[in-house]
Amino acid sequence: MKKIYIIGGTMGVGKTTVSKALKNSLQKSVFLDGDWCWDMNPFLVNNETRLMVMDNICYVLNNFIHCSAYDNIIFCWVLHEQQIIDSILSKLDIKNIQVVSISLLCSEKVLRERIQKDIDNQLRSSDVIERSIGRIHLYEKLDTVKIDVSEKTVAETAHEIMLLGQNTSCFRK
């Protein structure tokens, strides 16, 4: 049965890195990073662009769902509100799909270190630190499986997610 792994977490926690590792570990897998749908210049957030991004994400995910080449679909994005997760799922054809919804968490100290490394490598701007830390607490409220990645390697985290994918009790219906 097809599975869709929905991986959320605050900026800098490691969603993209873990998702890529998971894609490389699972057979017949495909990966979409929600940030790819926001890659625009100028970066503009308003009602029109929000709707467009959500439509694009759901369109691509549904195409992956309907494509027989893929059994494992991996989607990551910040996903800091249950309403965002529910809205995406409501637009997906998941009647015969097992959904694993995960939030990656880490300590504030580790998050600061990870983001600072990205800032030093000119991958992020310095304003991301406080915005990201401000969202940490939001993930505890979500209807997701929580994985604390503070002291885990990327490989360990991807392996844990693979094991979750085999445990049908963690799937959303």
JSON list of N, CA and C in Angstrom, two decimals, residues 102-170:
[
{"chain": "A", "resi": 102, "resn": "ILE", "atom": "N", "xyz": [4.46, 13.45, 10.84]},
{"chain": "A", "resi": 102, "resn": "ILE", "atom": "CA", "xyz": [5.56, 13.52, 11.79]},
{"chain": "A", "resi": 102, "resn": "ILE", "atom": "C", "xyz": [5.97, 14.97, 12.00]},
{"chain": "A", "resi": 103, "resn": "SER", "atom": "N", "xyz": [6.32, 15.30, 13.23]},
{"chain": "A", "resi": 103, "resn": "SER", "atom": "CA", "xyz": [6.94, 16.60, 13.53]},
{"chain": "A", "resi": 103, "resn": "SER", "atom": "C", "xyz": [8.34, 16.33, 14.08]},
{"chain": "A", "resi": 104, "resn": "LEU", "atom": "N", "xyz": [9.34, 16.95, 13.46]},
{"chain": "A", "resi": 104, "resn": "LEU", "atom": "CA", "xyz": [10.71, 16.87, 13.97]},
{"chain": "A", "resi": 104, "resn": "LEU", "atom": "C", "xyz": [10.90, 18.00, 14.98]},
{"chain": "A", "resi": 105, "resn": "LEU", "atom": "N", "xyz": [11.43, 17.65, 16.13]},
{"chain": "A", "resi": 105, "resn": "LEU", "atom": "CA", "xyz": [11.67, 18.61, 17.20]},
{"chain": "A", "resi": 105, "resn": "LEU", "atom": "C", "xyz": [13.14, 18.57, 17.59]},
{"chain": "A", "resi": 106, "resn": "CYS", "atom": "N", "xyz": [13.62, 19.66, 18.16]},
{"chain": "A", "resi": 106, "resn": "CYS", "atom": "CA", "xyz": [14.94, 19.66, 18.77]},
{"chain": "A", "resi": 106, "resn": "CYS", "atom": "C", "xyz": [14.99, 20.76, 19.81]},
{"chain": "A", "resi": 107, "resn": "SER", "atom": "N", "xyz": [16.02, 20.71, 20.63]},
{"chain": "A", "resi": 107, "resn": "SER", "atom": "CA", "xyz": [16.17, 21.72, 21.68]},
{"chain": "A", "resi": 107, "resn": "SER", "atom": "C", "xyz": [16.50, 23.07, 21.07]},
{"chain": "A", "resi": 108, "resn": "GLU", "atom": "N", "xyz": [16.24, 24.13, 21.82]},
{"chain": "A", "resi": 108, "resn": "GLU", "atom": "CA", "xyz": [16.56, 25.47, 21.35]},
{"chain": "A", "resi": 108, "resn": "GLU", "atom": "C", "xyz": [18.06, 25.61, 21.09]},
{"chain": "A", "resi": 109, "resn": "LYS", "atom": "N", "xyz": [18.88, 25.02, 21.96]},
{"chain": "A", "resi": 109, "resn": "LYS", "atom": "CA", "xyz": [20.33, 25.11, 21.80]},
{"chain": "A", "resi": 109, "resn": "LYS", "atom": "C", "xyz": [20.78, 24.48, 20.48]},
{"chain": "A", "resi": 110, "resn": "VAL", "atom": "N", "xyz": [20.29, 23.29, 20.20]},
{"chain": "A", "resi": 110, "resn": "VAL", "atom": "CA", "xyz": [20.66, 22.60, 18.96]},
{"chain": "A", "resi": 110, "resn": "VAL", "atom": "C", "xyz": [20.14, 23.37, 17.76]},
{"chain": "A", "resi": 111, "resn": "LEU", "atom": "N", "xyz": [18.92, 23.89, 17.86]},
{"chain": "A", "resi": 111, "resn": "LEU", "atom": "CA", "xyz": [18.35, 24.65, 16.75]},
{"chain": "A", "resi": 111, "resn": "LEU", "atom": "C", "xyz": [19.19, 25.89, 16.44]},
{"chain": "A", "resi": 112, "resn": "ARG", "atom": "N", "xyz": [19.59, 26.59, 17.50]},
{"chain": "A", "resi": 112, "resn": "ARG", "atom": "CA", "xyz": [20.45, 27.78, 17.31]},
{"chain": "A", "resi": 112, "resn": "ARG", "atom": "C", "xyz": [21.75, 27.39, 16.59]},
{"chain": "A", "resi": 113, "resn": "GLU", "atom": "N", "xyz": [22.35, 26.29, 17.02]},
{"chain": "A", "resi": 113, "resn": "GLU", "atom": "CA", "xyz": [23.61, 25.84, 16.41]},
{"chain": "A", "resi": 113, "resn": "GLU", "atom": "C", "xyz": [23.42, 25.49, 14.94]},
{"chain": "A", "resi": 114, "resn": "ARG", "atom": "N", "xyz": [22.35, 24.78, 14.62]},
{"chain": "A", "resi": 114, "resn": "ARG", "atom": "CA", "xyz": [22.10, 24.37, 13.24]},
{"chain": "A", "resi": 114, "resn": "ARG", "atom": "C", "xyz": [21.86, 25.57, 12.33]},
{"chain": "A", "resi": 115, "resn": "ILE", "atom": "N", "xyz": [21.03, 26.49, 12.81]},
{"chain": "A", "resi": 115, "resn": "ILE", "atom": "CA", "xyz": [20.73, 27.67, 11.99]},
{"chain": "A", "resi": 115, "resn": "ILE", "atom": "C", "xyz": [21.97, 28.55, 11.85]},
{"chain": "A", "resi": 116, "resn": "GLN", "atom": "N", "xyz": [22.73, 28.69, 12.93]},
{"chain": "A", "resi": 116, "resn": "GLN", "atom": "CA", "xyz": [23.95, 29.50, 12.84]},
{"chain": "A", "resi": 116, "resn": "GLN", "atom": "C", "xyz": [24.92, 28.93, 11.81]},
{"chain": "A", "resi": 117, "resn": "LYS", "atom": "N", "xyz": [25.01, 27.62, 11.75]},
{"chain": "A", "resi": 117, "resn": "LYS", "atom": "CA", "xyz": [25.86, 26.98, 10.75]},
{"chain": "A", "resi": 117, "resn": "LYS", "atom": "C", "xyz": [25.38, 27.35, 9.34]},
{"chain": "A", "resi": 118, "resn": "ASP", "atom": "N", "xyz": [24.05, 27.33, 9.14]},
{"chain": "A", "resi": 118, "resn": "ASP", "atom": "CA", "xyz": [23.49, 27.72, 7.84]},
{"chain": "A", "resi": 118, "resn": "ASP", "atom": "C", "xyz": [23.75, 29.20, 7.55]},
{"chain": "A", "resi": 119, "resn": "ILE", "atom": "N", "xyz": [23.68, 30.06, 8.56]},
{"chain": "A", "resi": 119, "resn": "ILE", "atom": "CA", "xyz": [23.96, 31.48, 8.39]},
{"chain": "A", "resi": 119, "resn": "ILE", "atom": "C", "xyz": [25.42, 31.67, 7.99]},
{"chain": "A", "resi": 120, "resn": "ASP", "atom": "N", "xyz": [26.30, 30.97, 8.69]},
{"chain": "A", "resi": 120, "resn": "ASP", "atom": "CA", "xyz": [27.74, 31.05, 8.39]},
{"chain": "A", "resi": 120, "resn": "ASP", "atom": "C", "xyz": [28.05, 30.60, 6.96]},
{"chain": "A", "resi": 121, "resn": "ASN", "atom": "N", "xyz": [27.24, 29.65, 6.45]},
{"chain": "A", "resi": 121, "resn": "ASN", "atom": "CA", "xyz": [27.42, 29.15, 5.09]},
{"chain": "A", "resi": 121, "resn": "ASN", "atom": "C", "xyz": [26.56, 29.93, 4.08]},
{"chain": "A", "resi": 122, "resn": "GLN", "atom": "N", "xyz": [25.99, 31.02, 4.53]},
{"chain": "A", "resi": 122, "resn": "GLN", "atom": "CA", "xyz": [25.16, 31.92, 3.71]},
{"chain": "A", "resi": 122, "resn": "GLN", "atom": "C", "xyz": [23.97, 31.21, 3.08]},
{"chain": "A", "resi": 123, "resn": "LEU", "atom": "N", "xyz": [23.41, 30.25, 3.82]},
{"chain": "A", "resi": 123, "resn": "LEU", "atom": "CA", "xyz": [22.22, 29.54, 3.37]},
{"chain": "A", "resi": 123, "resn": "LEU", "atom": "C", "xyz": [20.94, 30.13, 3.95]},
{"chain": "A", "resi": 124, "resn": "ARG", "atom": "N", "xyz": [21.08, 30.86, 5.05]},
{"chain": "A", "resi": 124, "resn": "ARG", "atom": "CA", "xyz": [19.94, 31.50, 5.72]},
{"chain": "A", "resi": 124, "resn": "ARG", "atom": "C", "xyz": [20.36, 32.87, 6.21]},
{"chain": "A", "resi": 125, "resn": "SER", "atom": "N", "xyz": [19.34, 33.72, 6.44]},
{"chain": "A", "resi": 125, "resn": "SER", "atom": "CA", "xyz": [19.62, 35.03, 7.02]},
{"chain": "A", "resi": 125, "resn": "SER", "atom": "C", "xyz": [19.48, 34.95, 8.54]},
{"chain": "A", "resi": 126, "resn": "SER", "atom": "N", "xyz": [20.09, 35.86, 9.25]},
{"chain": "A", "resi": 126, "resn": "SER", "atom": "CA", "xyz": [20.14, 35.80, 10.71]},
{"chain": "A", "resi": 126, "resn": "SER", "atom": "C", "xyz": [18.78, 35.96, 11.38]},
{"chain": "A", "resi": 127, "resn": "ASP", "atom": "N", "xyz": [17.81, 36.56, 10.71]},
{"chain": "A", "resi": 127, "resn": "ASP", "atom": "CA", "xyz": [16.49, 36.74, 11.31]},
{"chain": "A", "resi": 127, "resn": "ASP", "atom": "C", "xyz": [15.74, 35.42, 11.48]},
{"chain": "A", "resi": 128, "resn": "VAL", "atom": "N", "xyz": [16.22, 34.36, 10.86]},
{"chain": "A", "resi": 128, "resn": "VAL", "atom": "CA", "xyz": [15.56, 33.06, 10.94]},
{"chain": "A", "resi": 128, "resn": "VAL", "atom": "C", "xyz": [15.65, 32.48, 12.34]},
{"chain": "A", "resi": 129, "resn": "ILE", "atom": "N", "xyz": [16.71, 32.76, 13.06]},
{"chain": "A", "resi": 129, "resn": "ILE", "atom": "CA", "xyz": [16.91, 32.14, 14.38]},
{"chain": "A", "resi": 129, "resn": "ILE", "atom": "C", "xyz": [15.72, 32.40, 15.29]},
{"chain": "A", "resi": 130, "resn": "GLU", "atom": "N", "xyz": [15.38, 33.65, 15.51]},
{"chain": "A", "resi": 130, "resn": "GLU", "atom": "CA", "xyz": [14.31, 33.98, 16.46]},
{"chain": "A", "resi": 130, "resn": "GLU", "atom": "C", "xyz": [12.94, 33.54, 15.93]},
{"chain": "A", "resi": 131, "resn": "ARG", "atom": "N", "xyz": [12.72, 33.67, 14.61]},
{"chain": "A", "resi": 131, "resn": "ARG", "atom": "CA", "xyz": [11.44, 33.21, 14.05]},
{"chain": "A", "resi": 131, "resn": "ARG", "atom": "C", "xyz": [11.28, 31.70, 14.24]},
{"chain": "A", "resi": 132, "resn": "SER", "atom": "N", "xyz": [12.35, 30.97, 14.03]},
{"chain": "A", "resi": 132, "resn": "SER", "atom": "CA", "xyz": [12.29, 29.52, 14.16]},
{"chain": "A", "resi": 132, "resn": "SER", "atom": "C", "xyz": [12.09, 29.10, 15.62]},
{"chain": "A", "resi": 133, "resn": "ILE", "atom": "N", "xyz": [12.85, 29.70, 16.50]},
{"chain": "A", "resi": 133, "resn": "ILE", "atom": "CA", "xyz": [12.73, 29.37, 17.93]},
{"chain": "A", "resi": 133, "resn": "ILE", "atom": "C", "xyz": [11.33, 29.70, 18.43]},
{"chain": "A", "resi": 134, "resn": "GLY", "atom": "N", "xyz": [10.75, 30.78, 17.93]},
{"chain": "A", "resi": 134, "resn": "GLY", "atom": "CA", "xyz": [9.41, 31.16, 18.33]},
{"chain": "A", "resi": 134, "resn": "GLY", "atom": "C", "xyz": [8.34, 30.15, 17.96]},
{"chain": "A", "resi": 135, "resn": "ARG", "atom": "N", "xyz": [8.64, 29.24, 17.04]},
{"chain": "A", "resi": 135, "resn": "ARG", "atom": "CA", "xyz": [7.66, 28.25, 16.60]},
{"chain": "A", "resi": 135, "resn": "ARG", "atom": "C", "xyz": [7.83, 26.88, 17.27]},
{"chain": "A", "resi": 136, "resn": "ILE", "atom": "N", "xyz": [8.91, 26.68, 17.99]},
{"chain": "A", "resi": 136, "resn": "ILE", "atom": "CA", "xyz": [9.19, 25.36, 18.57]},
{"chain": "A", "resi": 136, "resn": "ILE", "atom": "C", "xyz": [7.99, 24.81, 19.33]},
{"chain": "A", "resi": 137, "resn": "HIS", "atom": "N", "xyz": [7.38, 25.62, 20.18]},
{"chain": "A", "resi": 137, "resn": "HIS", "atom": "CA", "xyz": [6.29, 25.15, 21.05]},
{"chain": "A", "resi": 137, "resn": "HIS", "atom": "C", "xyz": [5.03, 24.76, 20.27]},
{"chain": "A", "resi": 138, "resn": "LEU", "atom": "N", "xyz": [4.87, 25.25, 19.06]},
{"chain": "A", "resi": 138, "resn": "LEU", "atom": "CA", "xyz": [3.65, 24.97, 18.29]},
{"chain": "A", "resi": 138, "resn": "LEU", "atom": "C", "xyz": [3.53, 23.50, 17.90]},
{"chain": "A", "resi": 139, "resn": "TYR", "atom": "N", "xyz": [4.65, 22.81, 17.76]},
{"chain": "A", "resi": 139, "resn": "TYR", "atom": "CA", "xyz": [4.63, 21.43, 17.27]},
{"chain": "A", "resi": 139, "resn": "TYR", "atom": "C", "xyz": [4.11, 20.44, 18.32]},
{"chain": "A", "resi": 140, "resn": "GLU", "atom": "N", "xyz": [4.21, 20.78, 19.58]},
{"chain": "A", "resi": 140, "resn": "GLU", "atom": "CA", "xyz": [3.71, 19.89, 20.63]},
{"chain": "A", "resi": 140, "resn": "GLU", "atom": "C", "xyz": [2.19, 19.73, 20.56]},
{"chain": "A", "resi": 141, "resn": "LYS", "atom": "N", "xyz": [1.49, 20.70, 19.99]},
{"chain": "A", "resi": 141, "resn": "LYS", "atom": "CA", "xyz": [0.03, 20.70, 19.94]},
{"chain": "A", "resi": 141, "resn": "LYS", "atom": "C", "xyz": [-0.52, 19.92, 18.75]},
{"chain": "A", "resi": 142, "resn": "LEU", "atom": "N", "xyz": [0.32, 19.52, 17.84]},
{"chain": "A", "resi": 142, "resn": "LEU", "atom": "CA", "xyz": [-0.15, 18.91, 16.60]},
{"chain": "A", "resi": 142, "resn": "LEU", "atom": "C", "xyz": [-0.45, 17.42, 16.74]},
{"chain": "A", "resi": 143, "resn": "ASP", "atom": "N", "xyz": [-1.35, 16.95, 15.90]},
{"chain": "A", "resi": 143, "resn": "ASP", "atom": "CA", "xyz": [-1.71, 15.54, 15.83]},
{"chain": "A", "resi": 143, "resn": "ASP", "atom": "C", "xyz": [-0.70, 14.83, 14.92]},
{"chain": "A", "resi": 144, "resn": "THR", "atom": "N", "xyz": [0.53, 14.73, 15.41]},
{"chain": "A", "resi": 144, "resn": "THR", "atom": "CA", "xyz": [1.62, 14.12, 14.67]},
{"chain": "A", "resi": 144, "resn": "THR", "atom": "C", "xyz": [2.45, 13.25, 15.60]},
{"chain": "A", "resi": 145, "resn": "VAL", "atom": "N", "xyz": [3.23, 12.36, 15.03]},
{"chain": "A", "resi": 145, "resn": "VAL", "atom": "CA", "xyz": [4.22, 11.63, 15.80]},
{"chain": "A", "resi": 145, "resn": "VAL", "atom": "C", "xyz": [5.41, 12.58, 15.98]},
{"chain": "A", "resi": 146, "resn": "LYS", "atom": "N", "xyz": [5.86, 12.76, 17.22]},
{"chain": "A", "resi": 146, "resn": "LYS", "atom": "CA", "xyz": [6.97, 13.67, 17.52]},
{"chain": "A", "resi": 146, "resn": "LYS", "atom": "C", "xyz": [8.28, 12.88, 17.57]},
{"chain": "A", "resi": 147, "resn": "ILE", "atom": "N", "xyz": [9.28, 13.41, 16.89]},
{"chain": "A", "resi": 147, "resn": "ILE", "atom": "CA", "xyz": [10.61, 12.81, 16.93]},
{"chain": "A", "resi": 147, "resn": "ILE", "atom": "C", "xyz": [11.60, 13.90, 17.32]},
{"chain": "A", "resi": 148, "resn": "ASP", "atom": "N", "xyz": [12.24, 13.73, 18.47]},
{"chain": "A", "resi": 148, "resn": "ASP", "atom": "CA", "xyz": [13.26, 14.68, 18.91]},
{"chain": "A", "resi": 148, "resn": "ASP", "atom": "C", "xyz": [14.57, 14.29, 18.24]},
{"chain": "A", "resi": 149, "resn": "VAL", "atom": "N", "xyz": [15.06, 15.20, 17.40]},
{"chain": "A", "resi": 149, "resn": "VAL", "atom": "CA", "xyz": [16.26, 14.93, 16.62]},
{"chain": "A", "resi": 149, "resn": "VAL", "atom": "C", "xyz": [17.50, 15.61, 17.21]},
{"chain": "A", "resi": 150, "resn": "SER", "atom": "N", "xyz": [17.38, 16.12, 18.43]},
{"chain": "A", "resi": 150, "resn": "SER", "atom": "CA", "xyz": [18.48, 16.87, 19.05]},
{"chain": "A", "resi": 150, "resn": "SER", "atom": "C", "xyz": [19.77, 16.08, 19.07]},
{"chain": "A", "resi": 151, "resn": "GLU", "atom": "N", "xyz": [19.68, 14.79, 19.36]},
{"chain": "A", "resi": 151, "resn": "GLU", "atom": "CA", "xyz": [20.89, 13.98, 19.50]},
{"chain": "A", "resi": 151, "resn": "GLU", "atom": "C", "xyz": [20.90, 12.80, 18.53]},
{"chain": "A", "resi": 152, "resn": "LYS", "atom": "N", "xyz": [20.16, 12.92, 17.43]},
{"chain": "A", "resi": 152, "resn": "LYS", "atom": "CA", "xyz": [20.10, 11.84, 16.45]},
{"chain": "A", "resi": 152, "resn": "LYS", "atom": "C", "xyz": [20.78, 12.29, 15.17]},
{"chain": "A", "resi": 153, "resn": "THR", "atom": "N", "xyz": [21.38, 11.33, 14.50]},
{"chain": "A", "resi": 153, "resn": "THR", "atom": "CA", "xyz": [21.94, 11.61, 13.18]},
{"chain": "A", "resi": 153, "resn": "THR", "atom": "C", "xyz": [20.80, 11.60, 12.16]},
{"chain": "A", "resi": 154, "resn": "VAL", "atom": "N", "xyz": [21.10, 12.09, 10.99]},
{"chain": "A", "resi": 154, "resn": "VAL", "atom": "CA", "xyz": [20.13, 12.06, 9.90]},
{"chain": "A", "resi": 154, "resn": "VAL", "atom": "C", "xyz": [19.73, 10.61, 9.61]},
{"chain": "A", "resi": 155, "resn": "ALA", "atom": "N", "xyz": [20.70, 9.73, 9.54]},
{"chain": "A", "resi": 155, "resn": "ALA", "atom": "CA", "xyz": [20.43, 8.32, 9.24]},
{"chain": "A", "resi": 155, "resn": "ALA", "atom": "C", "xyz": [19.54, 7.68, 10.32]},
{"chain": "A", "resi": 156, "resn": "GLU", "atom": "N", "xyz": [19.82, 7.99, 11.58]},
{"chain": "A", "resi": 156, "resn": "GLU", "atom": "CA", "xyz": [18.99, 7.45, 12.67]},
{"chain": "A", "resi": 156, "resn": "GLU", "atom": "C", "xyz": [17.55, 7.95, 12.57]},
{"chain": "A", "resi": 157, "resn": "THR", "atom": "N", "xyz": [17.40, 9.22, 12.25]},
{"chain": "A", "resi": 157, "resn": "THR", "atom": "CA", "xyz": [16.06, 9.79, 12.14]},
{"chain": "A", "resi": 157, "resn": "THR", "atom": "C", "xyz": [15.31, 9.17, 10.96]},
{"chain": "A", "resi": 158, "resn": "ALA", "atom": "N", "xyz": [15.97, 9.07, 9.82]},
{"chain": "A", "resi": 158, "resn": "ALA", "atom": "CA", "xyz": [15.33, 8.46, 8.65]},
{"chain": "A", "resi": 158, "resn": "ALA", "atom": "C", "xyz": [14.94, 7.01, 8.95]},
{"chain": "A", "resi": 159, "resn": "HIS", "atom": "N", "xyz": [15.79, 6.29, 9.65]},
{"chain": "A", "resi": 159, "resn": "HIS", "atom": "CA", "xyz": [15.48, 4.89, 10.01]},
{"chain": "A", "resi": 159, "resn": "HIS", "atom": "C", "xyz": [14.27, 4.84, 10.94]},
{"chain": "A", "resi": 160, "resn": "GLU", "atom": "N", "xyz": [14.20, 5.74, 11.91]},
{"chain": "A", "resi": 160, "resn": "GLU", "atom": "CA", "xyz": [13.05, 5.77, 12.82]},
{"chain": "A", "resi": 160, "resn": "GLU", "atom": "C", "xyz": [11.76, 6.05, 12.05]},
{"chain": "A", "resi": 161, "resn": "ILE", "atom": "N", "xyz": [11.82, 6.93, 11.08]},
{"chain": "A", "resi": 161, "resn": "ILE", "atom": "CA", "xyz": [10.63, 7.24, 10.28]},
{"chain": "A", "resi": 161, "resn": "ILE", "atom": "C", "xyz": [10.25, 6.02, 9.43]},
{"chain": "A", "resi": 162, "resn": "MET", "atom": "N", "xyz": [11.24, 5.32, 8.90]},
{"chain": "A", "resi": 162, "resn": "MET", "atom": "CA", "xyz": [10.95, 4.09, 8.14]},
{"chain": "A", "resi": 162, "resn": "MET", "atom": "C", "xyz": [10.24, 3.07, 9.02]},
{"chain": "A", "resi": 163, "resn": "LEU", "atom": "N", "xyz": [10.69, 2.93, 10.26]},
{"chain": "A", "resi": 163, "resn": "LEU", "atom": "CA", "xyz": [10.04, 2.01, 11.19]},
{"chain": "A", "resi": 163, "resn": "LEU", "atom": "C", "xyz": [8.61, 2.44, 11.48]},
{"chain": "A", "resi": 164, "resn": "LEU", "atom": "N", "xyz": [8.39, 3.75, 11.62]},
{"chain": "A", "resi": 164, "resn": "LEU", "atom": "CA", "xyz": [7.03, 4.26, 11.82]},
{"chain": "A", "resi": 164, "resn": "LEU", "atom": "C", "xyz": [6.16, 3.89, 10.63]},
{"chain": "A", "resi": 165, "resn": "GLY", "atom": "N", "xyz": [6.72, 3.95, 9.44]},
{"chain": "A", "resi": 165, "resn": "GLY", "atom": "CA", "xyz": [5.98, 3.60, 8.23]},
{"chain": "A", "resi": 165, "resn": "GLY", "atom": "C", "xyz": [5.54, 2.15, 8.20]},
{"chain": "A", "resi": 166, "resn": "GLN", "atom": "N", "xyz": [6.20, 1.32, 8.99]},
{"chain": "A", "resi": 166, "resn": "GLN", "atom": "CA", "xyz": [5.83, -0.10, 9.07]},
{"chain": "A", "resi": 166, "resn": "GLN", "atom": "C", "xyz": [4.83, -0.37, 10.20]},
{"chain": "A", "resi": 167, "resn": "ASN", "atom": "N", "xyz": [4.64, 0.61, 11.06]},
{"chain": "A", "resi": 167, "resn": "ASN", "atom": "CA", "xyz": [3.75, 0.47, 12.23]},
{"chain": "A", "resi": 167, "resn": "ASN", "atom": "C", "xyz": [2.40, 1.11, 11.89]},
{"chain": "A", "resi": 168, "resn": "THR", "atom": "N", "xyz": [1.45, 0.29, 11.52]},
{"chain": "A", "resi": 168, "resn": "THR", "atom": "CA", "xyz": [0.16, 0.83, 11.06]},
{"chain": "A", "resi": 168, "resn": "THR", "atom": "C", "xyz": [-0.62, 1.56, 12.16]},
{"chain": "A", "resi": 169, "resn": "SER", "atom": "N", "xyz": [-0.26, 1.40, 13.42]},
{"chain": "A", "resi": 169, "resn": "SER", "atom": "CA", "xyz": [-0.98, 2.10, 14.48]},
{"chain": "A", "resi": 169, "resn": "SER", "atom": "C", "xyz": [-0.71, 3.60, 14.47]},
{"chain": "A", "resi": 170, "resn": "CYS", "atom": "N", "xyz": [0.33, 4.05, 13.80]},
{"chain": "A", "resi": 170, "resn": "CYS", "atom": "CA", "xyz": [0.63, 5.48, 13.78]},
{"chain": "A", "resi": 170, "resn": "CYS", "atom": "C", "xyz": [0.03, 6.18, 12.57]}
]
